Coordinates of C-alpha atoms in Angstrom, one line a residue:
Chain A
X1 CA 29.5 -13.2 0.3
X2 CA 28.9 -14.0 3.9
X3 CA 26.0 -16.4 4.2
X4 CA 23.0 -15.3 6.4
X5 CA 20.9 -16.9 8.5
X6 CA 17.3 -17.0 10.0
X7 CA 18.1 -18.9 13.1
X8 CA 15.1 -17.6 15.5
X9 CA 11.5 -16.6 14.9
X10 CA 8.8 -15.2 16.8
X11 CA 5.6 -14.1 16.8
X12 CA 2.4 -12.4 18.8
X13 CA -0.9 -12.8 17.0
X14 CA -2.8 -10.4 14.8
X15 CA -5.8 -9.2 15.9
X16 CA -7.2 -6.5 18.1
X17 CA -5.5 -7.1 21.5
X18 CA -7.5 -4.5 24.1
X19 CA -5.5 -3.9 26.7
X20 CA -2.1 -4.7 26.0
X21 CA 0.2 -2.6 24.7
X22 CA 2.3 -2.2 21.9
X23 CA 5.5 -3.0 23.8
X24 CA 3.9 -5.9 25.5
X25 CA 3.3 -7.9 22.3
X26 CA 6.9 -6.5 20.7
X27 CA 8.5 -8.9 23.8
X28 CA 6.0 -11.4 23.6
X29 CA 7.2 -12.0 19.7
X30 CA 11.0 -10.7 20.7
X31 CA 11.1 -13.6 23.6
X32 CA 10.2 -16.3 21.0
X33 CA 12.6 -15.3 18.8
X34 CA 15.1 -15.6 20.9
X35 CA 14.2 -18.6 22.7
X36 CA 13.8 -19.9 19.1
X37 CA 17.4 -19.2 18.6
X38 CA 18.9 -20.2 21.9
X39 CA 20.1 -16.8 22.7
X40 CA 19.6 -14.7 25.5
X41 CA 20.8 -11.1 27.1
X42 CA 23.9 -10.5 25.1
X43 CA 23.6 -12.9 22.6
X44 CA 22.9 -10.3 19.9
X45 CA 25.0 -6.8 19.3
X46 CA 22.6 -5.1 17.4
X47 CA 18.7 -4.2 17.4
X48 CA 16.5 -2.6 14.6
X49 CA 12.6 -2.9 15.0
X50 CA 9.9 -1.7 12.0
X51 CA 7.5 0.2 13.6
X52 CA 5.1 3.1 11.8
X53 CA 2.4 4.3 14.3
X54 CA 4.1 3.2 17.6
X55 CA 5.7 6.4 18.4
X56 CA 8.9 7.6 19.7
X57 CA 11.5 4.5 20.0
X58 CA 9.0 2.0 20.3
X59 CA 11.6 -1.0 20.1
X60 CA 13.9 0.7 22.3
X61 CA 11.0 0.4 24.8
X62 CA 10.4 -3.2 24.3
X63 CA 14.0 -4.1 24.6
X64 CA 14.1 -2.1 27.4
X65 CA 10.8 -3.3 29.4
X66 CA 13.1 -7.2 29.0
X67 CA 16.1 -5.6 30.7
X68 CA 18.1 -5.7 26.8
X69 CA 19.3 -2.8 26.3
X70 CA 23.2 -1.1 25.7
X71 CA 23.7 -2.4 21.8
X72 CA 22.4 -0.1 19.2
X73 CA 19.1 0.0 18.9
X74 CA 17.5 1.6 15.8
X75 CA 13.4 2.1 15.3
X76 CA 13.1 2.0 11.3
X77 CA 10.0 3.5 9.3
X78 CA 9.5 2.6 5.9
X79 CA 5.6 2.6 5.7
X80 CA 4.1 -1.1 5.0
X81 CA 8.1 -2.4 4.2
X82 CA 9.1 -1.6 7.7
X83 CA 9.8 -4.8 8.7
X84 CA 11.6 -5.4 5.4
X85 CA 13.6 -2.3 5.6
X86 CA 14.9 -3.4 9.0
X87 CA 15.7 -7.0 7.9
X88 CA 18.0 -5.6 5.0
X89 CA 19.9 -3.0 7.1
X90 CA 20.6 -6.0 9.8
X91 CA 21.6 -8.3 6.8
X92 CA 24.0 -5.8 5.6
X93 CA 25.4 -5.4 8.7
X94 CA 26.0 -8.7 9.3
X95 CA 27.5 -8.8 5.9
X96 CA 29.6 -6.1 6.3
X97 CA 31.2 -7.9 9.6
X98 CA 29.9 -5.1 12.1
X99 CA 28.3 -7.8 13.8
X100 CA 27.1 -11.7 14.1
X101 CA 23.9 -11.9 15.6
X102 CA 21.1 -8.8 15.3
X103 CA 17.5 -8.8 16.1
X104 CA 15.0 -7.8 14.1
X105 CA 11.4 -7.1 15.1
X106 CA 8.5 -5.3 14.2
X107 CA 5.7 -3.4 16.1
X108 CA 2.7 -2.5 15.8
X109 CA -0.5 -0.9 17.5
X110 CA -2.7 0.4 14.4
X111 CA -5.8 2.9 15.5
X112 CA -9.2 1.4 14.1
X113 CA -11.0 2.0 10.8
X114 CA -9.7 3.9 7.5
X115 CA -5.9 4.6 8.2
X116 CA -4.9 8.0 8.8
X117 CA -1.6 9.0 7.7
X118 CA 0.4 12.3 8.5
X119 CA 1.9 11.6 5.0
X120 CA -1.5 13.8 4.0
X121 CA -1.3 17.1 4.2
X122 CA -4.4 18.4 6.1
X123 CA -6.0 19.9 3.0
X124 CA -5.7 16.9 0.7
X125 CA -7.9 14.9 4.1
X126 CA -10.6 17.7 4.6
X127 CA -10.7 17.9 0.5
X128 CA -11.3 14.0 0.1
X129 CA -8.2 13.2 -1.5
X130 CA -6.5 11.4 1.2
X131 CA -9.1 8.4 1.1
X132 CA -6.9 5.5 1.0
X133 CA -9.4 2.7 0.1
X134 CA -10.1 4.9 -3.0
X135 CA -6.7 4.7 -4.1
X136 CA -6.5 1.4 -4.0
X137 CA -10.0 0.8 -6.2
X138 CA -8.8 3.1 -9.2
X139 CA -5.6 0.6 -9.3
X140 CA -8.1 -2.5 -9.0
X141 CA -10.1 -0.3 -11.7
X142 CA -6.6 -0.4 -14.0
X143 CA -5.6 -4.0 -13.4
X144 CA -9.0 -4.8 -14.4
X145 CA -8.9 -2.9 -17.7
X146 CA -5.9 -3.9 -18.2
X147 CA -5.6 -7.3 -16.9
X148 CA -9.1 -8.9 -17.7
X149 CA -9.8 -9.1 -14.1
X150 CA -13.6 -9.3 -13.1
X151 CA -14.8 -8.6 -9.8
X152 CA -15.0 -12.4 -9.5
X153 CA -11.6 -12.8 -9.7
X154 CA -10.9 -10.3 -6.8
X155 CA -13.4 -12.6 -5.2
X156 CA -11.6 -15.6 -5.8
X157 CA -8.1 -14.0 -4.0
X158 CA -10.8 -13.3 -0.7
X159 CA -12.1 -16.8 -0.7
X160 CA -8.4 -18.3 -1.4
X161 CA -6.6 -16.4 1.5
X162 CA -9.4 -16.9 4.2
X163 CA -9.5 -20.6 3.6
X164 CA -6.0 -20.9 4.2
X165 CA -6.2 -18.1 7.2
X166 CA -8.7 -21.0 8.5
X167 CA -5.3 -22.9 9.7
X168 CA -3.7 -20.0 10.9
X169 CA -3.8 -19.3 14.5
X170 CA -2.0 -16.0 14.2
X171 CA -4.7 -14.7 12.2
X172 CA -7.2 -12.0 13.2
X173 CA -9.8 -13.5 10.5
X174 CA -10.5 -17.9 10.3
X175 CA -13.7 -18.4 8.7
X176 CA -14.3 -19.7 5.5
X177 CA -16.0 -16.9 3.0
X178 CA -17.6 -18.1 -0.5
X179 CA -17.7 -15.4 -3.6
X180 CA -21.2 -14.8 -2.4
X181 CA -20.1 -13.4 1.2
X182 CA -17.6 -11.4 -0.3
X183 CA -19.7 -9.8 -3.7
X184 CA -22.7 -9.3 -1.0
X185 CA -20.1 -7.5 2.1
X186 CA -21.0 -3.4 1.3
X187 CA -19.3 -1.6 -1.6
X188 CA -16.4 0.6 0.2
X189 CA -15.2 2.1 -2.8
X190 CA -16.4 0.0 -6.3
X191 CA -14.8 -2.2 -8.1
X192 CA -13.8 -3.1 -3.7
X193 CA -15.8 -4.4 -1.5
X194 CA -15.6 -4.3 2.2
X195 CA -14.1 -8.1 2.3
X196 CA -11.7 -7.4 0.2
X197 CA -9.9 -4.8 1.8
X198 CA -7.5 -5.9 4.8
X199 CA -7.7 -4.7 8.2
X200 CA -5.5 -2.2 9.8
X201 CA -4.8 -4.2 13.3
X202 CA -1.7 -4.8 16.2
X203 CA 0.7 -7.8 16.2
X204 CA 4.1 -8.4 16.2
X205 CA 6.6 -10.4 15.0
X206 CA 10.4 -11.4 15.2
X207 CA 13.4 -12.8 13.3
X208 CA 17.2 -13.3 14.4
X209 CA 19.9 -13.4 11.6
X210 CA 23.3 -14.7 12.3
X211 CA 26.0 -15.0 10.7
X212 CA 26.0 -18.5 8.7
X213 CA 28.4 -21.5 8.8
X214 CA 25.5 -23.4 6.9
X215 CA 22.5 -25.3 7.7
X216 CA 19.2 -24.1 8.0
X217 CA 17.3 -21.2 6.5
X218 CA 19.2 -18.7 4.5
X219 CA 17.9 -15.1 3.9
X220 CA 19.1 -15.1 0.5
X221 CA 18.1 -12.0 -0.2
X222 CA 16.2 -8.6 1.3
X223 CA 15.9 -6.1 -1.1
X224 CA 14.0 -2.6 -0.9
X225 CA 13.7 -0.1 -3.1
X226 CA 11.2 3.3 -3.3
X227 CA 9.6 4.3 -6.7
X228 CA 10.3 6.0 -9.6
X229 CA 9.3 9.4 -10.1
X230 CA 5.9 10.3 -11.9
X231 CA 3.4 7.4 -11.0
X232 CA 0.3 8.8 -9.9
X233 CA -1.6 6.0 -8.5
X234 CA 1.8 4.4 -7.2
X235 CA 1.8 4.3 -3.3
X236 CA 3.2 7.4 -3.1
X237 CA 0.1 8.7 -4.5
X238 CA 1.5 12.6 -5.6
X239 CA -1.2 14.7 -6.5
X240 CA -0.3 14.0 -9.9
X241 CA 1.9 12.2 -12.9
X242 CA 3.3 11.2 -15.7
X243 CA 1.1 10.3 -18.8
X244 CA 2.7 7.0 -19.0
X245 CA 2.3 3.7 -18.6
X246 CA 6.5 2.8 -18.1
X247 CA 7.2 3.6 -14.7
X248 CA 8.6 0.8 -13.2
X249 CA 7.0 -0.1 -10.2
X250 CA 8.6 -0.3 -7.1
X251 CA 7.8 -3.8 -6.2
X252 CA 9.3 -5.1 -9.8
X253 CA 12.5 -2.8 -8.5
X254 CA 12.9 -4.7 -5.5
X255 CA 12.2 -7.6 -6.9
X256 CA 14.9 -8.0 -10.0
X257 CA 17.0 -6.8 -7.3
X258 CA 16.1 -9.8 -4.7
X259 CA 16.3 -12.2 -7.7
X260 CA 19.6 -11.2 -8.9
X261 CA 20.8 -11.4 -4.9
X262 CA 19.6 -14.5 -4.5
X263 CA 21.1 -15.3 -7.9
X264 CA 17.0 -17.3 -8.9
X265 CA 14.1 -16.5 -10.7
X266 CA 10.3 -16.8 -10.0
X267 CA 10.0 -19.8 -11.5
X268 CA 12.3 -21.6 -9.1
X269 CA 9.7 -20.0 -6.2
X270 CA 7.7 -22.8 -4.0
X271 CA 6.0 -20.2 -1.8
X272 CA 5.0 -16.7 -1.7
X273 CA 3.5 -14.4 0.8
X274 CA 2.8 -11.0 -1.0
X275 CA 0.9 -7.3 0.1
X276 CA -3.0 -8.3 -0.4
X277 CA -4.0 -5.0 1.0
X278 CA -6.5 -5.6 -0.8
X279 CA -7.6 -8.3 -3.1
X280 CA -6.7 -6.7 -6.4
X281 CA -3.1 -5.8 -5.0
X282 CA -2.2 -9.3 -4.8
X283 CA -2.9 -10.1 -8.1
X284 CA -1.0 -7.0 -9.2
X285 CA 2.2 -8.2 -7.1
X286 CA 1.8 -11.6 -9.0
X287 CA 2.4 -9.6 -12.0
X288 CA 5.2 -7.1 -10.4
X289 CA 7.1 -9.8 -8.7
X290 CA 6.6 -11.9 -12.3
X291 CA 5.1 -14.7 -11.0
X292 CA 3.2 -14.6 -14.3
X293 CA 3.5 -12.1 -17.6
X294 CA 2.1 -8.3 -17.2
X295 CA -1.8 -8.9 -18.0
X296 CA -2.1 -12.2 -17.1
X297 CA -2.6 -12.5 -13.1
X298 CA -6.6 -13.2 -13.8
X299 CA -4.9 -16.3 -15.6
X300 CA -2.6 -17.4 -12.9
X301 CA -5.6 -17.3 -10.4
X302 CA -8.0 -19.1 -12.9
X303 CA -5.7 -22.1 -13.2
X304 CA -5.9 -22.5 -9.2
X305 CA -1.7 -22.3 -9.1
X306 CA -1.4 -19.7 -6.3
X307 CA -4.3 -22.0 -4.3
X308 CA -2.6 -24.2 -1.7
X309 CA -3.0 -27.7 -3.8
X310 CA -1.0 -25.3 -7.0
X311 CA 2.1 -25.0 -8.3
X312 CA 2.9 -21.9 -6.1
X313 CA 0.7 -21.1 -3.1
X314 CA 0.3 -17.3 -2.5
X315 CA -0.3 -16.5 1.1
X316 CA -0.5 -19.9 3.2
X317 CA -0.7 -17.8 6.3
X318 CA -4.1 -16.5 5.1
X319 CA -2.1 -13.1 4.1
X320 CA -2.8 -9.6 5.3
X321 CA -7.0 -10.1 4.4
X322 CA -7.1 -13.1 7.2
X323 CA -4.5 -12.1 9.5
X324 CA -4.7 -7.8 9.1
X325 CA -2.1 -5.6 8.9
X326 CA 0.3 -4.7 11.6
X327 CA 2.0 -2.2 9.6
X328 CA 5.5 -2.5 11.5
X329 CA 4.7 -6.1 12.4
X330 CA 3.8 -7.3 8.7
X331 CA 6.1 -7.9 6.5
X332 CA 8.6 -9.8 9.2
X333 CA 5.7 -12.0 9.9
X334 CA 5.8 -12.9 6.7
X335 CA 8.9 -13.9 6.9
X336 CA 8.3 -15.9 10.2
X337 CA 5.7 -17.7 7.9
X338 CA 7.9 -18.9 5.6
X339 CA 10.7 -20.1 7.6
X340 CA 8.0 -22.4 9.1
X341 CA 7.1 -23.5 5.8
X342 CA 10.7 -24.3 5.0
X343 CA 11.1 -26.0 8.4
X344 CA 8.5 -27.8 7.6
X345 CA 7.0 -26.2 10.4
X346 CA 3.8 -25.0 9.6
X347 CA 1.4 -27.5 10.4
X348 CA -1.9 -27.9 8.2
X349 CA -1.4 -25.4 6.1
X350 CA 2.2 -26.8 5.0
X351 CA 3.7 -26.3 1.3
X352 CA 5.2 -30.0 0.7
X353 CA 8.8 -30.2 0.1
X354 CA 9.4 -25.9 0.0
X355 CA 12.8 -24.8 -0.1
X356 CA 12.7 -21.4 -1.8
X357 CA 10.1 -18.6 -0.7
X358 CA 9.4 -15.2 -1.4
X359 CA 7.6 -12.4 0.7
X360 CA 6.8 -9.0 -0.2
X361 CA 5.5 -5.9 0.9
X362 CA 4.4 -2.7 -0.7
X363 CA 3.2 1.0 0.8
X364 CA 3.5 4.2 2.1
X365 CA 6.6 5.8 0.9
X366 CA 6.4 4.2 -1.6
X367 CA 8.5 1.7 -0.6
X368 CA 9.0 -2.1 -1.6
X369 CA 10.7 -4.6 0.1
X370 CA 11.1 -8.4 -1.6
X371 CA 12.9 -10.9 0.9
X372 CA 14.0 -14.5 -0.4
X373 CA 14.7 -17.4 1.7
X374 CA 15.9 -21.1 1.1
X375 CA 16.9 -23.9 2.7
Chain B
X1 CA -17.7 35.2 1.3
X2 CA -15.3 32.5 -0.1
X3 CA -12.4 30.9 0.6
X4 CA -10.2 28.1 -0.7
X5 CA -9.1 24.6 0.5
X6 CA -5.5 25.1 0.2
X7 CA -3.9 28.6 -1.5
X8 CA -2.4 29.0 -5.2
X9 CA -4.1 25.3 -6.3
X10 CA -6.4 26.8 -9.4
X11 CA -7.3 30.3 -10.1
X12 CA -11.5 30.9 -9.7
X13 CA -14.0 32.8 -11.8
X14 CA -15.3 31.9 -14.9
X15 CA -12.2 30.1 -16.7
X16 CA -10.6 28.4 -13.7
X17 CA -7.4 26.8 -14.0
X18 CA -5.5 24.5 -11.9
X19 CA -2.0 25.8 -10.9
X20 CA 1.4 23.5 -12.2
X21 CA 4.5 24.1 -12.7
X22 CA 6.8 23.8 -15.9
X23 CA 9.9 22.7 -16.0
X24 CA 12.8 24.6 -18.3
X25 CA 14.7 21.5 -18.0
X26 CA 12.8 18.7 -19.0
X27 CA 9.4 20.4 -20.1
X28 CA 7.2 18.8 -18.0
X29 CA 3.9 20.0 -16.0
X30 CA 3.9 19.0 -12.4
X31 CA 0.8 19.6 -10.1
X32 CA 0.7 21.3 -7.4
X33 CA 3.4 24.2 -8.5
X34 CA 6.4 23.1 -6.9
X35 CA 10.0 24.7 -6.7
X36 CA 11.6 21.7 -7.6
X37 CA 10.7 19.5 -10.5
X38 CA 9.4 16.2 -9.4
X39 CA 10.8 14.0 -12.0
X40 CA 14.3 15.6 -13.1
X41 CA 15.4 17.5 -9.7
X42 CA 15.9 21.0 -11.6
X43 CA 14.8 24.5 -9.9
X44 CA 13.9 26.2 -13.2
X45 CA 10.2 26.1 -13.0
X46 CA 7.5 28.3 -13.9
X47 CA 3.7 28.7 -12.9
X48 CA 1.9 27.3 -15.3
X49 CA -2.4 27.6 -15.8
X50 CA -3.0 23.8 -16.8
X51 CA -5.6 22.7 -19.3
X52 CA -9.1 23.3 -18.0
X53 CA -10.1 20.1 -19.9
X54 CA -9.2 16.6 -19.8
X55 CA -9.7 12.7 -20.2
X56 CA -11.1 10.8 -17.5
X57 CA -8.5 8.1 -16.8
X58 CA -10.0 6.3 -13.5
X59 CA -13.1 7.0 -10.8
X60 CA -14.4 5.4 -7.8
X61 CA -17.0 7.0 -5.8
X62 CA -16.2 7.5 -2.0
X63 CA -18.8 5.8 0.3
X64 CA -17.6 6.6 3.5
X65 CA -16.1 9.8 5.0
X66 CA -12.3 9.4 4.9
X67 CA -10.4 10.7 8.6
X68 CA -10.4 14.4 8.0
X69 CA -12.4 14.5 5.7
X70 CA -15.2 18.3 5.4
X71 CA -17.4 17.4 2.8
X72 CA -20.4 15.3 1.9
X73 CA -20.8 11.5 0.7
X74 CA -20.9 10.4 -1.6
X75 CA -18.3 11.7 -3.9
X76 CA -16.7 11.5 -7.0
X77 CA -12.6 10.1 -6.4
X78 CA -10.4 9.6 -9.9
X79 CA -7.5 11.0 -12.3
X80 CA -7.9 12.7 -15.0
X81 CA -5.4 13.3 -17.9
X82 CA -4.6 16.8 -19.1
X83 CA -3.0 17.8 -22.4
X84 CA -0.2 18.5 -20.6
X85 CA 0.9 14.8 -20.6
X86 CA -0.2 14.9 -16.4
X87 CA -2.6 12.7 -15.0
X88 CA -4.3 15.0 -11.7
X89 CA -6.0 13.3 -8.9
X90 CA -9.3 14.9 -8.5
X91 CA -12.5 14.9 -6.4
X92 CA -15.3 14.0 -9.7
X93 CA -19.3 14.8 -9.9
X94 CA -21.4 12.1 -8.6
X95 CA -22.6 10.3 -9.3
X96 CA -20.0 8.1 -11.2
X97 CA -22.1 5.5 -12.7
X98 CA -22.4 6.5 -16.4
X99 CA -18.6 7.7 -16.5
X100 CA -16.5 6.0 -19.1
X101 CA -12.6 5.7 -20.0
X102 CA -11.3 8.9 -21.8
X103 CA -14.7 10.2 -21.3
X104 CA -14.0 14.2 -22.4
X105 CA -14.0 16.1 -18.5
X106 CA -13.8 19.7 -17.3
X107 CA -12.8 21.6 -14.2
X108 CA -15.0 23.4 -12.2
X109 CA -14.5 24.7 -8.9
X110 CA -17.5 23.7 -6.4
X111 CA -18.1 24.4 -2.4
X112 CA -16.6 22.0 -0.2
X113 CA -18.0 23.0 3.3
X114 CA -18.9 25.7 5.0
X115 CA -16.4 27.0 7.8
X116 CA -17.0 27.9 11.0
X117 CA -16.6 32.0 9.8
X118 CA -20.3 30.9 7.5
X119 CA -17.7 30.7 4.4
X120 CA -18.1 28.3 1.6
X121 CA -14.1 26.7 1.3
X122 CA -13.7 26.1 -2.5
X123 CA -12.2 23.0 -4.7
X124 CA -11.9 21.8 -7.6
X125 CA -13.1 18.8 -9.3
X126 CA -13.5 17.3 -12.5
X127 CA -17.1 16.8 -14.4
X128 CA -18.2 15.7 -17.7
X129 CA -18.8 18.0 -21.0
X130 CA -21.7 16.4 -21.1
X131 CA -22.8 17.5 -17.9
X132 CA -22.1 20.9 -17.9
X133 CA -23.4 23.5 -15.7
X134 CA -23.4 26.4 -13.3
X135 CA -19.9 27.0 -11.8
X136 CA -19.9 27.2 -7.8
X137 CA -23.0 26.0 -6.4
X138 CA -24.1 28.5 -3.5
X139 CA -25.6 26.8 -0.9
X140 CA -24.6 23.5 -1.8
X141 CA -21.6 21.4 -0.1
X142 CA -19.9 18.7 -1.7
X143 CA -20.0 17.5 -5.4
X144 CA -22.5 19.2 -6.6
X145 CA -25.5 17.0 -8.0
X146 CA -24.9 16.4 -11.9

């Protein structure tokens, strides 16, 4: 199969960026990228750019503010997997031989507080049931029935990703929290507290693929798959399901589909970045992407293995809770994370030796995207 | 006067029911009623008057008033399984402190808000047995104070 490769990254910050607009920091991130990868005007023949709430062609507007335009150009929406979604239509592309270079970037511009979604229909809002943060403590209410997870584990996933966001300069959030600061921030809907619930914010971030001759990082895979009918707390969130507990998540979809791409298993992982929407959904995705057995992610984060100093660090960029989440922008800046960790790139908070990383995404839709790279 | 949050989603009066669907294909109850079945894809489906009572299978109280949201805070937020084999998302009674898994739960139908017309809009949530009561508070917005 024709090799793929990451050969330029860029990124703008996350954060809350008053004043400049959504395409601004789409060709701030875009003009790293492709200084990144030597390229300039006409040095790519395709365009697709993850964007959710930045209205109508929002990466046409970017490539068009830099004087870019004429190749096709194609927005793509797939919820929180955006940026994922666009990644594996650009890598089939380039491995279909439609073209050798594409750009992929992400967008985003998120309004503040709760997120409002037009994928509620008005009466489920003005009837309660479209209360996102609510949705996400009945599955931290499951995981913890069903998982032996204590509020002090969710806890432990805060402290973890902040202290790593501390040597992130992308991120939004970069001070050290303890348990305490986290068990004592306001209860936004119990078993979650305010801290551990990521913010909705603006950022961007870009990646350019090319068509390998070998050398540097590979984008071994970028798999994304929606879910399975009947789940009722899945991220599609229906107003109701299945009585069962075998519906196959979409994130454990899309990843036995990444693994068998890439032709590896999770054990072989170095580094992860996964969805920590919230704390409890990263220790669910450690589970879904099996990182560890179902039932046993308050085990994996007891033995300190996903902390930077383990055998597999989960979020070295500080994750979603220290950097927020840029819905378009997020999951491809996960992936320019990693491909400074395997550059050896990424400063203090650098995974020794990694040259096999996982990212992963999960949301509206629902839709899962799982992207493996390796150098 | 009354009215409802969204048309043909329970029946009121004294025995409400939520309104599902059956499928003739595969036999299973969807909520809302749809014309489609959501898990097999077939278009024989029937109205169907679900189980009035249920297990409660998760709950979270809402702190905050969610973007669009009419009612009062706090409120009851969880799923309840039906006999049916359907798990329903559902507004609950608060408070939620004392609820417990597969705690035995019944529908009501409660005031949500009152419109701009001076009519209570009407929904349903779940409540304990335990904690029966009076069916459609008047006066009385929101989850209705077990």
């Amino acid at each position: 199969m024709t090799r793929v490769e990451i050969t330029g990254i860029g990124l703008h910050p996350f954060g809350r960026f008053d004043g400049t607009s959504v395409t601004e920091m789409g060709v701030v991130a875009v003009r790293h990228a492709l200084a990144d990868a030597g390229i300039g005007r006409g040095g790519f023949q395709a365009a697709f750019c993850g964007a959710v709430y930045a209205g109508v062609a929002a990466g046409h507007k970017v490539l068009d503010s830099m004087g870019m335009t004429g190749m096709p150009i194609v927005d793509v929406e797939a919820g929180c997997a955006s940026g994922g979604a666009a990644l594996m239509l650009a890598a089939g592309a380039i491995r279909a031989g439609q073209y050798d270079t594409v750009l992929v970037y992400g967008v985003e511009k998120m309004p503040k507080g709760i997120i409002r979604s037009s994928f509620f229909e008005p009466w489920r809002e003005q009837a309660g049931l479209a209360a996102t943060p609510a949705y996400f403590a009945l599955r931290a209410q499951r995981l913890m029935r069903e998982s032996g997870v204590t509020k002090h584990h969710l806890a432990s996933v805060v402290v973890k990703n902040r202290r790593n966001g501390v040597n992130n300069p992308d991120a939004m959030f970069r001070k050290d929290v303890t348990a305490a600061d986290v068990l004592a921030s306001r209860v936004v809907c119990e078993p979650l507290h305010l801290w551990m619930l990521c913010s909705p914010n603006e950022g961007a971030a870009a990646v350019v693929l090319r068509k390998g001759s070998g050398g540097g990082v590979e984008l071994a895979a970028a798999a994304l798959r929606s879910h399975l009918p009947g789940s009722v707390l899945g991220e599609a969130t229906p107003m109701s399901g299945l009585a069962t507990d075998d519906i196959t998540p979409p994130t454990s979809l899309a990843a036995r589909a990444a693994y068998e791409e890439a032709g590896v298993g999770p054990d072989e992982l170095d580094v992860v970045e996964c969805q920590d929407t919230d704390a409890a959904r990263e220790l669910l995705s450690y589970e879904e992407l099996g990182l560890c057995n179902p039932g046993d992610a308050a085990k994996l984060v007891e033995t300190g293995a996903t902390e930077m100093t383990g055998r597999l660090p989960v979020n070295p960029s500080g994750g979603l809770l220290s950097k927020g989440e840029p819905l378009g922008a997020s999951a491809l800046g996960q992936v320019v994370e990693l491909t400074r960790q395997l550059r050896g790139d990424a400063g203090p908070r650098q995974v020794e030796g990694a040259r096999l990383a996982l990212s992963h995404t999960v949301g509206r839709g629902a839709n899962a995207c799982v992207t493996i790279i390796r150098r | 006067m009354t009215t409802v949050v969204r048309d043909g989603l329970f029946t009121v009066g004294d025995s409400p029911h939520l309104v599902g669907g059956r499928c003739g294909d595969c036999g299973r109850h969807h909520f809302p009623l749809l014309g489609t079945c959501p898990y097999c894809s077939s278009d024989q489906i029937t109205r169907a008057e679900l189980s009035r009572r249920g297990t409660l299978w998760g709950w979270t109280a809402v702190t905050a008033p969610p973007p669009g949201y009419l009612g009062d805070v706090p409120f009851g937020f969880g799923v309840v399984e039906l006999p049916e084999g359907l798990r329903v998302i559902t507004r609950l009674s608060h408070p939620v402190e004392h609820f417990t898994f597969g705690m035995p739960m019944h529908l009501r139908i409660v005031a949500l808000h009152t419109d701009e017309n001076g009519d209570d809009v009407l929904t349903y949530e779940f409540t304990p047995e335990a904690y029966d009561r009076k069916i459609v508070p008047t006066g009385e917005a929101g989850g209705g104070r077990a």
